[in-house]
XYZ file of C-alpha atoms in Angstrom:
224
model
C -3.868 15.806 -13.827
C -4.006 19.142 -11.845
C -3.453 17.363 -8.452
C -4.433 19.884 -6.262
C -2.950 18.786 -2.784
C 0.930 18.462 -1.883
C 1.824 14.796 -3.504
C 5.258 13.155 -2.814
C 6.141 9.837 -4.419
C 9.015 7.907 -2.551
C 10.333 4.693 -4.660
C 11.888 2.266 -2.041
C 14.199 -0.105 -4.364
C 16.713 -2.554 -3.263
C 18.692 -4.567 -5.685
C 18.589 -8.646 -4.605
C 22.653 -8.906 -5.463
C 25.056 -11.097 -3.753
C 27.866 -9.242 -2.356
C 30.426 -8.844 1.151
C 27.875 -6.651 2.523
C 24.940 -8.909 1.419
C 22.477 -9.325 4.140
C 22.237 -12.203 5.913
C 20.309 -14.592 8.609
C 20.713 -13.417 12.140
C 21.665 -9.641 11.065
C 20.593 -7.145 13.068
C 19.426 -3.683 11.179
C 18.525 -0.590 12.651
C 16.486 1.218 10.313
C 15.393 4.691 9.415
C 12.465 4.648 12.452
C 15.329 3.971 14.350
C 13.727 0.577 15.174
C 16.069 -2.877 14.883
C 15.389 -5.530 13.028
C 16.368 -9.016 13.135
C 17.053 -10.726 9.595
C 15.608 -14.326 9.780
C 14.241 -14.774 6.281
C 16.470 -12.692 3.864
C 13.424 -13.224 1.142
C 11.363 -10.964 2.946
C 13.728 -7.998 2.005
C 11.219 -5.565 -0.027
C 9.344 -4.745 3.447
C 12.752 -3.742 4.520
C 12.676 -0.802 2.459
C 9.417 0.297 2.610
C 9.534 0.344 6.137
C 11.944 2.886 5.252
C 10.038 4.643 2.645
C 6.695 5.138 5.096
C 9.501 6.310 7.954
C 10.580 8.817 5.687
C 7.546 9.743 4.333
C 6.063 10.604 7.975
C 9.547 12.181 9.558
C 10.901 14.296 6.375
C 8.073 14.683 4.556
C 4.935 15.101 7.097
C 2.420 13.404 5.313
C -0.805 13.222 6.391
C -1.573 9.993 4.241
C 0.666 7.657 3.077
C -0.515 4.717 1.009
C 2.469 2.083 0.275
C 2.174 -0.109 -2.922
C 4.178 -3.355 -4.103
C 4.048 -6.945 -4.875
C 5.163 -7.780 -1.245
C 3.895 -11.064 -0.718
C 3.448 -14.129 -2.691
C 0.577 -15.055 -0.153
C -1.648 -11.997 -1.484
C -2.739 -14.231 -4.629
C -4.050 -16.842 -2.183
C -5.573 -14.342 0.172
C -7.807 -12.677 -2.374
C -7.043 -14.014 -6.096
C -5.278 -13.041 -9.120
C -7.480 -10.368 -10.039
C -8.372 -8.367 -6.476
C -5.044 -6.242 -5.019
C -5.142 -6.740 -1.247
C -5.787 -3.436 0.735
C -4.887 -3.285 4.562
C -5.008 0.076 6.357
C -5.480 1.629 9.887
C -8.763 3.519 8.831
C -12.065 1.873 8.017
C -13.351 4.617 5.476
C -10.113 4.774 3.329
C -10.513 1.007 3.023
C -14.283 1.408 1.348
C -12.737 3.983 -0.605
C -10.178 2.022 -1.554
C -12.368 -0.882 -2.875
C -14.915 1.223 -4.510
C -12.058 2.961 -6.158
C -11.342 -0.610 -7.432
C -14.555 -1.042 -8.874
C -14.812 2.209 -10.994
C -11.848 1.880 -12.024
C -10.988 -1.578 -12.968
C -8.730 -2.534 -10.687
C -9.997 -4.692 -7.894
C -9.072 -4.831 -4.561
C -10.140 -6.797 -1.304
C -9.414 -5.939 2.251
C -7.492 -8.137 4.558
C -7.672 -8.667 8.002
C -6.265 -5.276 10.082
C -5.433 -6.836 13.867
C -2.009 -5.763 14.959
C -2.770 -6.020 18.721
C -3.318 -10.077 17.817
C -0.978 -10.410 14.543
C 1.759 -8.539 14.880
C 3.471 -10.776 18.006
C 4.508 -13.135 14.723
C 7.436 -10.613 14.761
C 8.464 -11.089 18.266
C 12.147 -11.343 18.080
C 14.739 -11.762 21.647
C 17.339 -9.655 20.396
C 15.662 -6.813 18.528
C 12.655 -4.671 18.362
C 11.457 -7.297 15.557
C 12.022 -10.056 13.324
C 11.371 -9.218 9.555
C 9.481 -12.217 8.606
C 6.729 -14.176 10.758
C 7.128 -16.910 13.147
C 3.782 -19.082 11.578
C 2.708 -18.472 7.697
C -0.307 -19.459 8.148
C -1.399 -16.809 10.145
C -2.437 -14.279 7.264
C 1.315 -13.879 6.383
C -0.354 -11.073 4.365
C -1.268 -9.069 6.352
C 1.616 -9.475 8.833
C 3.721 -8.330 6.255
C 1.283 -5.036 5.962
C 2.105 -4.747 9.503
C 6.005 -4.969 9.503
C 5.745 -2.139 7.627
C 2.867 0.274 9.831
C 5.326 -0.674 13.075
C 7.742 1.842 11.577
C 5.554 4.866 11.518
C 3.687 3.397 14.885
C 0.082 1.708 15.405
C -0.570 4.723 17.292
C -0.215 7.317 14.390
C -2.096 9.577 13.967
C -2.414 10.044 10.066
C -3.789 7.701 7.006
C -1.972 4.844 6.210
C -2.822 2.470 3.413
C -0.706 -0.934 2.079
C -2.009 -2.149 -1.351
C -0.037 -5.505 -1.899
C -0.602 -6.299 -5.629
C 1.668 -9.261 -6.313
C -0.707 -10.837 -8.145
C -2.794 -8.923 -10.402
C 0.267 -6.960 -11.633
C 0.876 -9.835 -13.747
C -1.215 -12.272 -16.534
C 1.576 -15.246 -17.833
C 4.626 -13.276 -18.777
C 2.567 -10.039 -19.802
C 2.442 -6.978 -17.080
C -1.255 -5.626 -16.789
C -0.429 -2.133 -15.039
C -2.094 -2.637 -12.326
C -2.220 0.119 -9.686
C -2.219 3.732 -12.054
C -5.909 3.373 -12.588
C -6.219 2.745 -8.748
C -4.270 5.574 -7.988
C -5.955 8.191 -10.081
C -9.334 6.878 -9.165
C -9.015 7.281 -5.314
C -6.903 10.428 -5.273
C -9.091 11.969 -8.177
C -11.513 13.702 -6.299
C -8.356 15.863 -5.460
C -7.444 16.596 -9.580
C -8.717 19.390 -11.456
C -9.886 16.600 -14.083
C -13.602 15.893 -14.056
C -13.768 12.246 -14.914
C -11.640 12.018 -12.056
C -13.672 13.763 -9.679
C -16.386 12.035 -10.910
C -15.087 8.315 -10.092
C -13.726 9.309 -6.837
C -14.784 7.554 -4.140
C -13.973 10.469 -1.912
C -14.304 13.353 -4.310
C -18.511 13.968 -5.563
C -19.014 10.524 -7.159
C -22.076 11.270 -8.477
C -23.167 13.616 -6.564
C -22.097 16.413 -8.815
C -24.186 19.303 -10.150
C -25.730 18.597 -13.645
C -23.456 21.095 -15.361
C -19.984 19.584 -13.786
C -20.857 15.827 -14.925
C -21.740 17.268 -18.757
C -18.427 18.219 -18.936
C -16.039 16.584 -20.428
C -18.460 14.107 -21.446
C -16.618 12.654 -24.810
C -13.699 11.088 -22.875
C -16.712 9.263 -20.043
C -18.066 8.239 -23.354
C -14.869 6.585 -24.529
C -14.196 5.156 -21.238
């Protein structure tokens, strides 16, 4: 699409086989943050890796913003439905964006509850900088899990983070919906060369375009 800005795209995938050097209960893992982790729910292993990914993705790669997207949590379709994504990030503005993007585009998405100074102590752990799952789920396990997984680039970073947890609307029975490329293009297409993108951007003009750029192209807003 004529992205105009430096774009990485890190896949953090772990394979859930049963092996000698399978993980289990009471494991200790230092990961790429350098941080340790205590295993006490070897379900919660996804977070694992994408504590990984976002460590990488700030050390090797020096991004600016990273937004991290998966079906993390089977809590997310209780927190905000089948059909909303939930969105939990360090900046305020990036979260509007984030659900207006949604709304353009198709693909919904509600915020969730951003507290780490009160949440993230469900990850206390005796032996290690943290446990990987939380000590009470019904304190917004959602959002803890969001958490896990800012601790590894630091609270105190400087730069854009952004957790989409779409567990539920990726799915409708046994059919897969898609769910996250419209989302994607939508909130990062202010930054394409395309002009439907730029034009449902929540942080590209969104409207506020001259007369001239939002005639153009105007077949394919037609079709859309």
């Amino acid at each position: 699409q004529g992205f105009k800005d430096n774009l990485h795209a890190v896949f953090c995938l772990a394979e859930n086989a049963v092996g000698p050097r399978a993980t289990r209960p009471d494991d200790i893992h230092v990961l790429y943050s350098g941080k340790t982790v205590e295993i006490n729910n070897t379900d919660a292993e996804g977070r694992l890796v994408l504590a990984d990914g976002v460590a990488y993705a700030c050390k090797d790669l020096g991004a600016d913003i990273i937004l991290d997207m998966a079906t993390l949590t089977g809590a997310q379709g209780i927190a905000t439905g089948k059909y909303h994504a939930a969105v939990l990030t360090n900046n305020e503005e990036w979260e509007k964006a984030c659900v207006k993007a949604g709304r353009n585009c198709g693909d919904l998405v509600h915020p969730l509850v951003y507290c780490p100074e009160l949440h993230f102590s469900e990850f206390t752990s005796a032996v290690a900088d943290m446990k990987n799952s939380v000590a009470d789920r019904d304190n917004t396990p959602s959002s803890c899990a969001g958490l896990f997984i800012a601790s590894h680039i630091g609270f105190d970073w400087p730069g854009v983070w952004v957790h989409i947890d779409i567990a539920a609307p990726v799915h409708a029975g046994e059919r897969a919906t898609g769910y996250g490329v419209a989302l994607l293009l939508s909130l990062f297409g202010g930054a394409s060369e395309d002009p439907l993108l730029n034009l449902v951007s929540p942080l590209g003009c969104n409207g506020d375009c001259p007369p001239e750029e939002m005639e153009r192209d105007s077949k394919r807003r037609r079709l859309v």
